[in-house]
């Protein structure tokens, strides 16, 4: 079990400086209804809108925000559109992991000259509030990274969008910022993808898990965590591993019909109140057996939280050399068993909850069993 390693910092200059995640765009079947769900269930606030009323003829996009997390929900208006093709194949899922940069033209130049496959040529869009510069490259599956430069923009989101005024505004739930976004890739594709993030984007592999770390009686996976230079952007990459039965990553690949984003982890400063709120609003979470809590303090040492509320809500705890973290995973948020969310509160720990993998995967397998996919 000694495969977890935190590699030392490198001192090379960062050719792709990132300020963080700018927004995450999901292609969905019905953006209007999905937006309602994210407002009601997760406490996102209405931010911006683009569609036929704003001169966009082929799609509608709703942008929602909660603190630093911005989600864009996009649906096609016609069947003969790449968005409709994407949705037909994958169902609801992540199309764009947009990254906030100071220079979108340079980000394109730096990544494409290192082998990045262009998705969007550098483009400047303007309106009365200034300009936003964009560019983009492909990553795993049909997912792309769009580089967003907004230092000369004062508007609500970006040109092409209008402020979305809504009379329905449920309160936020304490979600603060994107902590990490995990990609599921095909058999034997983890290392090529790791190489892509290293060579094309200048990321580092900060943690590795092999199938001995992450396996239960039935399923196994391997994972490598990629981080950009300042650690603001982290993309763990999962690959299935041989197990007795079908692993959760295989189930994802089968139902997503290819590689894609498995989960988005969002940070909170108070996981007990956030999870309580989300549950009351109908968000469904994975449940570990209550025996998980019997020897919790023996495993993770002293923590500031009372055990009782953690147990009641099913919140998981793990510790590394630098501190501990609390986390909880939702069930998939669409009909296909594909993408889900993680709610995470870090108290010093910089890792990803390895100590919880076994209990968690057994919980996932119980759900797979119910779906007949184990
Ligand atoms: Fe995670």
Short mmCIF file of C-alpha atoms and ligand atoms in Angstrom, two decimals:
data_model
loop_
_atom_site.label_atom_id
_atom_site.label_comp_id
_atom_site.label_asym_id
_atom_site.label_seq_id
_atom_site.Cartn_x
_atom_site.Cartn_y
_atom_site.Cartn_z
CA UNK A 1 0.00 0.00 0.00
CA UNK A 2 3.05 2.25 -0.23
CA UNK A 3 2.28 3.65 -3.64
CA UNK A 4 0.96 6.99 -2.48
CA UNK A 5 3.71 9.51 -2.94
CA UNK A 6 3.85 13.25 -2.89
CA UNK A 7 6.52 14.29 -5.33
CA UNK A 8 8.77 17.25 -4.65
CA UNK A 9 8.13 20.70 -6.09
CA UNK A 10 9.83 21.47 -9.35
CA UNK A 11 11.44 24.84 -9.92
CA UNK A 12 10.89 25.23 -13.66
CA UNK A 13 8.95 28.30 -14.79
CA UNK A 14 5.25 27.80 -15.33
CA UNK A 15 4.55 28.29 -19.04
CA UNK A 16 0.79 28.06 -18.44
CA UNK A 17 -0.01 30.17 -15.35
CA UNK A 18 -3.61 29.53 -14.21
CA UNK A 19 -5.63 31.62 -11.79
CA UNK A 20 -8.16 28.84 -11.20
CA UNK A 21 -11.26 27.33 -12.75
CA UNK A 22 -13.26 29.93 -14.68
CA UNK A 23 -16.45 27.97 -15.37
CA UNK A 24 -17.63 24.44 -16.09
CA UNK A 25 -20.02 23.97 -19.02
CA UNK A 26 -22.35 20.99 -19.13
CA UNK A 27 -24.24 19.97 -22.25
CA UNK A 28 -27.66 18.90 -21.01
CA UNK A 29 -30.99 17.82 -22.50
CA UNK A 30 -33.01 20.67 -21.03
CA UNK A 31 -30.96 23.58 -19.73
CA UNK A 32 -33.98 25.47 -18.43
CA UNK A 33 -34.98 22.59 -16.16
CA UNK A 34 -31.39 21.71 -15.21
CA UNK A 35 -30.86 25.33 -14.12
CA UNK A 36 -33.90 25.04 -11.87
CA UNK A 37 -32.43 21.89 -10.31
CA UNK A 38 -29.04 23.49 -9.64
CA UNK A 39 -30.73 26.51 -8.04
CA UNK A 40 -33.16 24.49 -5.95
CA UNK A 41 -30.95 21.56 -4.97
CA UNK A 42 -27.45 23.07 -4.80
CA UNK A 43 -28.19 26.75 -4.08
CA UNK A 44 -26.69 28.20 -7.28
CA UNK A 45 -27.69 31.77 -8.16
CA UNK A 46 -28.90 33.01 -11.55
CA UNK A 47 -26.09 34.90 -13.27
CA UNK A 48 -26.27 35.14 -17.07
CA UNK A 49 -28.18 33.89 -20.10
CA UNK A 50 -27.59 33.53 -23.84
CA UNK A 51 -30.11 32.29 -26.40
CA UNK A 52 -32.31 33.38 -29.29
CA UNK A 53 -33.28 36.57 -27.42
CA UNK A 54 -29.60 37.58 -27.30
CA UNK A 55 -28.85 36.65 -30.90
CA UNK A 56 -27.64 33.06 -30.36
CA UNK A 57 -29.64 30.88 -32.73
CA UNK A 58 -28.45 27.32 -32.15
CA UNK A 59 -28.41 26.96 -28.35
CA UNK A 60 -29.44 28.30 -24.97
CA UNK A 61 -26.99 28.70 -22.10
CA UNK A 62 -27.80 29.47 -18.48
CA UNK A 63 -24.90 30.52 -16.24
CA UNK A 64 -25.24 29.97 -12.49
CA UNK A 65 -22.86 30.98 -9.74
CA UNK A 66 -22.19 30.24 -6.10
CA UNK A 67 -19.21 32.12 -4.67
CA UNK A 68 -16.38 31.23 -7.10
CA UNK A 69 -18.13 28.26 -8.73
CA UNK A 70 -19.66 29.03 -12.12
CA UNK A 71 -21.69 26.42 -14.01
CA UNK A 72 -22.92 26.91 -17.56
CA UNK A 73 -25.79 24.69 -18.70
CA UNK A 74 -26.22 24.51 -22.47
CA UNK A 75 -28.86 22.79 -24.62
CA UNK A 76 -29.17 22.65 -28.41
CA UNK A 77 -32.20 24.12 -30.18
CA UNK A 78 -32.02 21.77 -33.20
CA UNK A 79 -31.11 18.14 -33.78
CA UNK A 80 -28.44 18.93 -36.39
CA UNK A 81 -25.96 20.50 -33.99
CA UNK A 82 -22.73 19.27 -32.41
CA UNK A 83 -24.33 19.91 -29.02
CA UNK A 84 -27.23 17.61 -29.92
CA UNK A 85 -24.76 14.96 -31.15
CA UNK A 86 -22.83 15.25 -27.89
CA UNK A 87 -25.99 14.89 -25.85
CA UNK A 88 -27.30 11.97 -27.90
CA UNK A 89 -24.06 10.07 -27.28
CA UNK A 90 -23.19 11.03 -23.72
CA UNK A 91 -26.37 12.22 -22.07
CA UNK A 92 -25.85 15.15 -19.69
CA UNK A 93 -22.18 15.78 -19.02
CA UNK A 94 -19.23 18.14 -18.90
CA UNK A 95 -18.08 19.65 -22.21
CA UNK A 96 -15.84 22.50 -21.02
CA UNK A 97 -13.47 22.77 -18.07
CA UNK A 98 -12.65 26.46 -18.52
CA UNK A 99 -9.48 27.85 -16.98
CA UNK A 100 -8.94 31.46 -15.95
CA UNK A 101 -5.74 32.90 -17.43
CA UNK A 102 -4.10 36.31 -17.81
CA UNK A 103 -3.34 35.74 -21.50
CA UNK A 104 -5.58 33.43 -23.52
CA UNK A 105 -3.55 33.97 -26.70
CA UNK A 106 -0.32 32.91 -25.02
CA UNK A 107 -2.06 29.93 -23.35
CA UNK A 108 -3.07 28.73 -26.82
CA UNK A 109 0.40 29.32 -28.25
CA UNK A 110 2.17 27.56 -25.35
CA UNK A 111 -0.10 24.50 -25.34
CA UNK A 112 -0.54 23.97 -29.08
CA UNK A 113 3.18 24.27 -29.76
CA UNK A 114 3.63 21.44 -27.24
CA UNK A 115 1.14 19.23 -29.06
CA UNK A 116 -2.24 20.42 -27.73
CA UNK A 117 -5.03 19.87 -30.30
CA UNK A 118 -6.82 23.17 -31.02
CA UNK A 119 -10.50 23.40 -30.11
CA UNK A 120 -10.92 27.19 -30.41
CA UNK A 121 -8.51 29.55 -32.15
CA UNK A 122 -7.69 32.66 -30.06
CA UNK A 123 -10.72 34.94 -30.28
CA UNK A 124 -11.59 38.35 -28.81
CA UNK A 125 -15.23 39.07 -28.05
CA UNK A 126 -16.37 42.52 -27.02
CA UNK A 127 -19.39 44.45 -25.79
CA UNK A 128 -19.99 47.73 -23.96
CA UNK A 129 -18.38 46.24 -20.81
CA UNK A 130 -15.03 45.49 -22.42
CA UNK A 131 -13.45 42.42 -23.93
CA UNK A 132 -12.94 38.76 -23.11
CA UNK A 133 -10.27 36.77 -24.94
CA UNK A 134 -10.79 33.03 -25.39
CA UNK A 135 -8.98 30.04 -26.84
CA UNK A 136 -9.23 26.30 -26.29
CA UNK A 137 -7.68 22.85 -26.67
CA UNK A 138 -9.00 19.29 -26.47
CA UNK A 139 -8.32 16.96 -23.53
CA UNK A 140 -9.68 13.44 -22.76
CA UNK A 141 -12.79 12.20 -24.59
CA UNK A 142 -14.92 15.04 -25.96
CA UNK A 143 -13.96 17.35 -23.08
CA UNK A 144 -12.12 20.60 -23.83
CA UNK A 145 -10.22 23.25 -21.89
CA UNK A 146 -11.20 26.82 -22.77
CA UNK A 147 -8.75 29.50 -21.62
CA UNK A 148 -10.61 32.61 -20.44
CA UNK A 149 -8.91 35.99 -20.12
CA UNK A 150 -11.22 38.53 -18.51
CA UNK A 151 -8.93 41.22 -17.07
CA UNK A 152 -10.44 43.86 -19.41
CA UNK A 153 -14.07 42.92 -18.81
CA UNK A 154 -16.51 44.45 -16.33
CA UNK A 155 -19.77 42.76 -17.35
CA UNK A 156 -21.68 40.04 -15.54
CA UNK A 157 -20.13 37.06 -17.40
CA UNK A 158 -18.89 37.62 -20.95
CA UNK A 159 -19.98 39.29 -24.18
CA UNK A 160 -22.95 37.50 -25.76
CA UNK A 161 -24.59 36.96 -22.37
CA UNK A 162 -27.13 39.16 -20.61
CA UNK A 163 -27.72 39.33 -16.88
CA UNK A 164 -30.23 36.64 -15.91
CA UNK A 165 -32.84 38.24 -13.69
CA UNK A 166 -35.01 35.67 -11.94
CA UNK A 167 -37.83 35.96 -9.47
CA UNK A 168 -36.86 32.54 -8.06
CA UNK A 169 -33.73 32.81 -5.92
CA UNK A 170 -33.23 30.06 -3.32
CA UNK A 171 -30.38 30.84 -0.89
CA UNK A 172 -26.84 29.50 -1.46
CA UNK A 173 -25.68 26.33 0.34
CA UNK A 174 -22.11 27.34 1.20
CA UNK A 175 -20.35 26.01 -1.92
CA UNK A 176 -17.15 28.05 -2.35
CA UNK A 177 -14.86 26.99 -5.20
CA UNK A 178 -13.93 24.04 -7.41
CA UNK A 179 -11.41 21.86 -5.55
CA UNK A 180 -10.72 19.30 -8.32
CA UNK A 181 -12.34 17.70 -11.38
CA UNK A 182 -11.80 14.02 -12.08
CA UNK A 183 -11.63 12.45 -15.54
CA UNK A 184 -12.42 8.80 -16.31
CA UNK A 185 -10.34 7.50 -19.21
CA UNK A 186 -10.23 4.19 -21.07
CA UNK A 187 -8.09 1.13 -20.39
CA UNK A 188 -4.37 1.99 -20.77
CA UNK A 189 -5.12 5.69 -21.31
CA UNK A 190 -4.18 7.06 -17.86
CA UNK A 191 -0.47 7.38 -18.61
CA UNK A 192 -0.89 9.00 -22.05
CA UNK A 193 -3.27 11.48 -20.42
CA UNK A 194 -0.82 12.14 -17.58
CA UNK A 195 1.83 12.80 -20.24
CA UNK A 196 -0.54 15.25 -21.97
CA UNK A 197 -1.05 17.23 -18.75
CA UNK A 198 2.70 17.20 -18.06
CA UNK A 199 3.98 18.06 -21.51
CA UNK A 200 1.21 20.17 -23.03
CA UNK A 201 -0.04 21.97 -19.90
CA UNK A 202 2.97 21.89 -17.57
CA UNK A 203 1.12 20.03 -14.78
CA UNK A 204 2.80 17.70 -12.28
CA UNK A 205 1.76 14.27 -11.07
CA UNK A 206 1.41 14.87 -7.30
CA UNK A 207 -0.24 11.62 -6.18
CA UNK A 208 -0.66 8.12 -7.58
CA UNK A 209 -2.93 5.28 -6.55
CA UNK A 210 -2.73 1.83 -8.02
CA UNK A 211 -5.23 -1.00 -8.01
CA UNK A 212 -3.90 -2.28 -4.66
CA UNK A 213 -4.85 1.02 -3.01
CA UNK A 214 -8.20 1.22 -4.70
CA UNK A 215 -9.82 -2.15 -4.87
CA UNK A 216 -12.63 -3.97 -3.22
CA UNK A 217 -13.80 -7.51 -3.63
CA UNK A 218 -15.16 -6.71 -7.07
CA UNK A 219 -13.83 -3.56 -8.62
CA UNK A 220 -10.57 -1.71 -8.97
CA UNK A 221 -9.23 1.47 -10.47
CA UNK A 222 -5.98 3.35 -10.84
CA UNK A 223 -5.63 7.09 -10.46
CA UNK A 224 -3.01 9.80 -10.90
CA UNK A 225 -3.58 13.33 -9.65
CA UNK A 226 -2.33 16.10 -11.94
CA UNK A 227 -1.81 19.61 -10.54
CA UNK A 228 -0.84 22.87 -12.19
CA UNK A 229 2.14 24.87 -10.90
CA UNK A 230 0.39 26.86 -8.15
CA UNK A 231 -1.93 23.98 -7.17
CA UNK A 232 -5.12 25.94 -7.96
CA UNK A 233 -6.19 23.43 -10.62
CA UNK A 234 -6.16 19.69 -10.00
CA UNK A 235 -7.30 16.97 -12.39
CA UNK A 236 -7.13 13.40 -11.08
CA UNK A 237 -7.28 10.88 -13.95
CA UNK A 238 -8.86 7.46 -13.35
CA UNK A 239 -8.48 4.30 -15.39
CA UNK A 240 -10.32 1.02 -14.71
CA UNK A 241 -8.34 -1.95 -13.39
CA UNK A 242 -9.12 -5.66 -13.57
CA UNK A 243 -11.46 -6.84 -10.84
CA UNK A 244 -13.81 -9.75 -10.34
CA UNK A 245 -16.68 -7.73 -11.74
CA UNK A 246 -17.30 -4.48 -13.58
CA UNK A 247 -15.71 -1.48 -11.88
CA UNK A 248 -17.37 1.89 -11.40
CA UNK A 249 -15.08 3.43 -14.02
CA UNK A 250 -16.12 0.76 -16.54
CA UNK A 251 -19.76 1.40 -15.74
CA UNK A 252 -19.17 5.10 -16.37
CA UNK A 253 -17.36 4.47 -19.68
CA UNK A 254 -20.16 2.19 -20.83
CA UNK A 255 -23.00 4.58 -19.98
CA UNK A 256 -21.21 7.80 -20.97
CA UNK A 257 -20.18 5.98 -24.17
CA UNK A 258 -16.61 7.11 -23.77
CA UNK A 259 -14.22 9.05 -21.61
CA UNK A 260 -15.50 12.03 -19.65
CA UNK A 261 -15.58 13.97 -16.41
CA UNK A 262 -16.53 11.69 -13.53
CA UNK A 263 -16.93 14.13 -10.68
CA UNK A 264 -16.56 17.75 -9.73
CA UNK A 265 -15.41 18.38 -6.17
CA UNK A 266 -16.60 21.63 -4.62
CA UNK A 267 -15.17 23.07 -1.40
CA UNK A 268 -17.17 24.28 1.58
CA UNK A 269 -16.00 25.87 4.83
CA UNK A 270 -18.65 24.02 6.86
CA UNK A 271 -19.47 20.61 5.47
CA UNK A 272 -22.01 19.75 8.16
CA UNK A 273 -24.22 22.75 7.41
CA UNK A 274 -23.70 22.49 3.62
CA UNK A 275 -24.60 18.79 3.49
CA UNK A 276 -27.56 19.27 5.83
CA UNK A 277 -28.82 22.00 3.50
CA UNK A 278 -28.25 19.98 0.32
CA UNK A 279 -30.00 16.93 1.76
CA UNK A 280 -32.98 19.04 2.80
CA UNK A 281 -33.16 20.27 -0.79
CA UNK A 282 -33.20 16.75 -2.23
CA UNK A 283 -29.56 16.08 -3.18
CA UNK A 284 -28.93 12.34 -2.82
CA UNK A 285 -25.64 11.17 -1.30
CA UNK A 286 -23.87 7.82 -1.11
CA UNK A 287 -24.21 6.21 2.31
CA UNK A 288 -21.47 4.25 4.03
CA UNK A 289 -22.52 1.73 6.71
CA UNK A 290 -22.70 3.22 10.23
CA UNK A 291 -19.90 0.83 11.28
CA UNK A 292 -17.58 3.21 9.34
CA UNK A 293 -17.78 5.49 12.39
CA UNK A 294 -17.04 2.83 15.04
CA UNK A 295 -13.26 3.11 14.74
CA UNK A 296 -13.08 6.47 12.94
CA UNK A 297 -11.02 8.28 15.58
CA UNK A 298 -8.58 5.36 15.79
CA UNK A 299 -8.02 5.70 12.06
CA UNK A 300 -7.87 9.49 11.67
CA UNK A 301 -6.91 10.75 15.12
CA UNK A 302 -8.54 13.72 16.85
CA UNK A 303 -10.79 15.99 14.78
CA UNK A 304 -12.59 19.21 15.71
CA UNK A 305 -16.04 18.01 14.66
CA UNK A 306 -18.48 15.98 16.76
CA UNK A 307 -18.84 12.46 15.41
CA UNK A 308 -22.63 12.33 15.79
CA UNK A 309 -23.57 14.84 13.03
CA UNK A 310 -20.94 13.32 10.73
CA UNK A 311 -22.46 9.89 11.30
CA UNK A 312 -25.98 11.15 10.85
CA UNK A 313 -25.11 12.78 7.51
CA UNK A 314 -22.67 10.08 6.37
CA UNK A 315 -19.72 12.48 6.07
CA UNK A 316 -16.35 10.75 5.57
CA UNK A 317 -13.02 11.75 7.16
CA UNK A 318 -9.44 11.05 6.09
CA UNK A 319 -6.04 12.27 7.24
CA UNK A 320 -2.66 12.79 5.57
CA UNK A 321 0.66 14.23 6.78
CA UNK A 322 -0.63 17.80 6.59
CA UNK A 323 -4.04 17.56 8.22
CA UNK A 324 -7.44 16.04 7.57
CA UNK A 325 -10.34 16.41 5.21
CA UNK A 326 -14.07 15.78 5.32
CA UNK A 327 -15.88 14.67 2.17
CA UNK A 328 -19.09 13.24 0.82
CA UNK A 329 -20.18 12.12 -2.65
CA UNK A 330 -23.55 12.55 -4.32
CA UNK A 331 -25.21 9.88 -6.37
CA UNK A 332 -25.08 10.57 -10.14
CA UNK A 333 -27.12 13.71 -10.89
CA UNK A 334 -28.50 12.47 -14.22
CA UNK A 335 -30.35 9.33 -15.33
CA UNK A 336 -27.26 7.61 -16.69
CA UNK A 337 -24.91 6.47 -13.89
CA UNK A 338 -22.23 8.95 -14.94
CA UNK A 339 -21.29 12.32 -13.40
CA UNK A 340 -21.60 13.14 -9.70
CA UNK A 341 -20.39 15.76 -7.23
CA UNK A 342 -18.12 15.66 -4.20
CA UNK A 343 -18.48 18.10 -1.32
CA UNK A 344 -15.14 18.60 0.45
CA UNK A 345 -13.84 20.54 3.43
CA UNK A 346 -10.08 20.60 3.83
CA UNK A 347 -8.51 21.10 7.23
CA UNK A 348 -4.88 21.06 6.13
CA UNK A 349 -5.00 17.84 4.12
CA UNK A 350 -4.00 18.18 0.47
CA UNK A 351 -4.88 14.60 -0.53
CA UNK A 352 -8.09 13.06 -1.84
CA UNK A 353 -9.43 10.67 0.77
CA UNK A 354 -7.57 7.46 0.00
CA UNK A 355 -8.55 6.05 3.39
CA UNK A 356 -12.20 6.29 2.37
CA UNK A 357 -11.90 4.58 -0.99
CA UNK A 358 -12.73 1.10 0.23
CA UNK A 359 -15.82 2.07 2.24
CA UNK A 360 -16.89 4.35 -0.57
CA UNK A 361 -16.43 1.86 -3.38
CA UNK A 362 -18.39 -0.70 -1.48
CA UNK A 363 -21.19 1.87 -1.25
CA UNK A 364 -20.91 2.52 -5.01
CA UNK A 365 -20.99 -1.22 -5.71
CA UNK A 366 -24.23 -1.56 -3.75
CA UNK A 367 -25.71 1.07 -6.09
CA UNK A 368 -24.25 -0.67 -9.18
CA UNK A 369 -25.79 -3.94 -7.96
CA UNK A 370 -29.21 -2.25 -7.76
CA UNK A 371 -28.75 -1.05 -11.35
CA UNK A 372 -27.74 -4.56 -12.45
CA UNK A 373 -24.35 -3.25 -13.58
CA UNK A 374 -21.95 -5.07 -11.29
FE1 LIG B 1 -12.59 13.66 -5.62
#
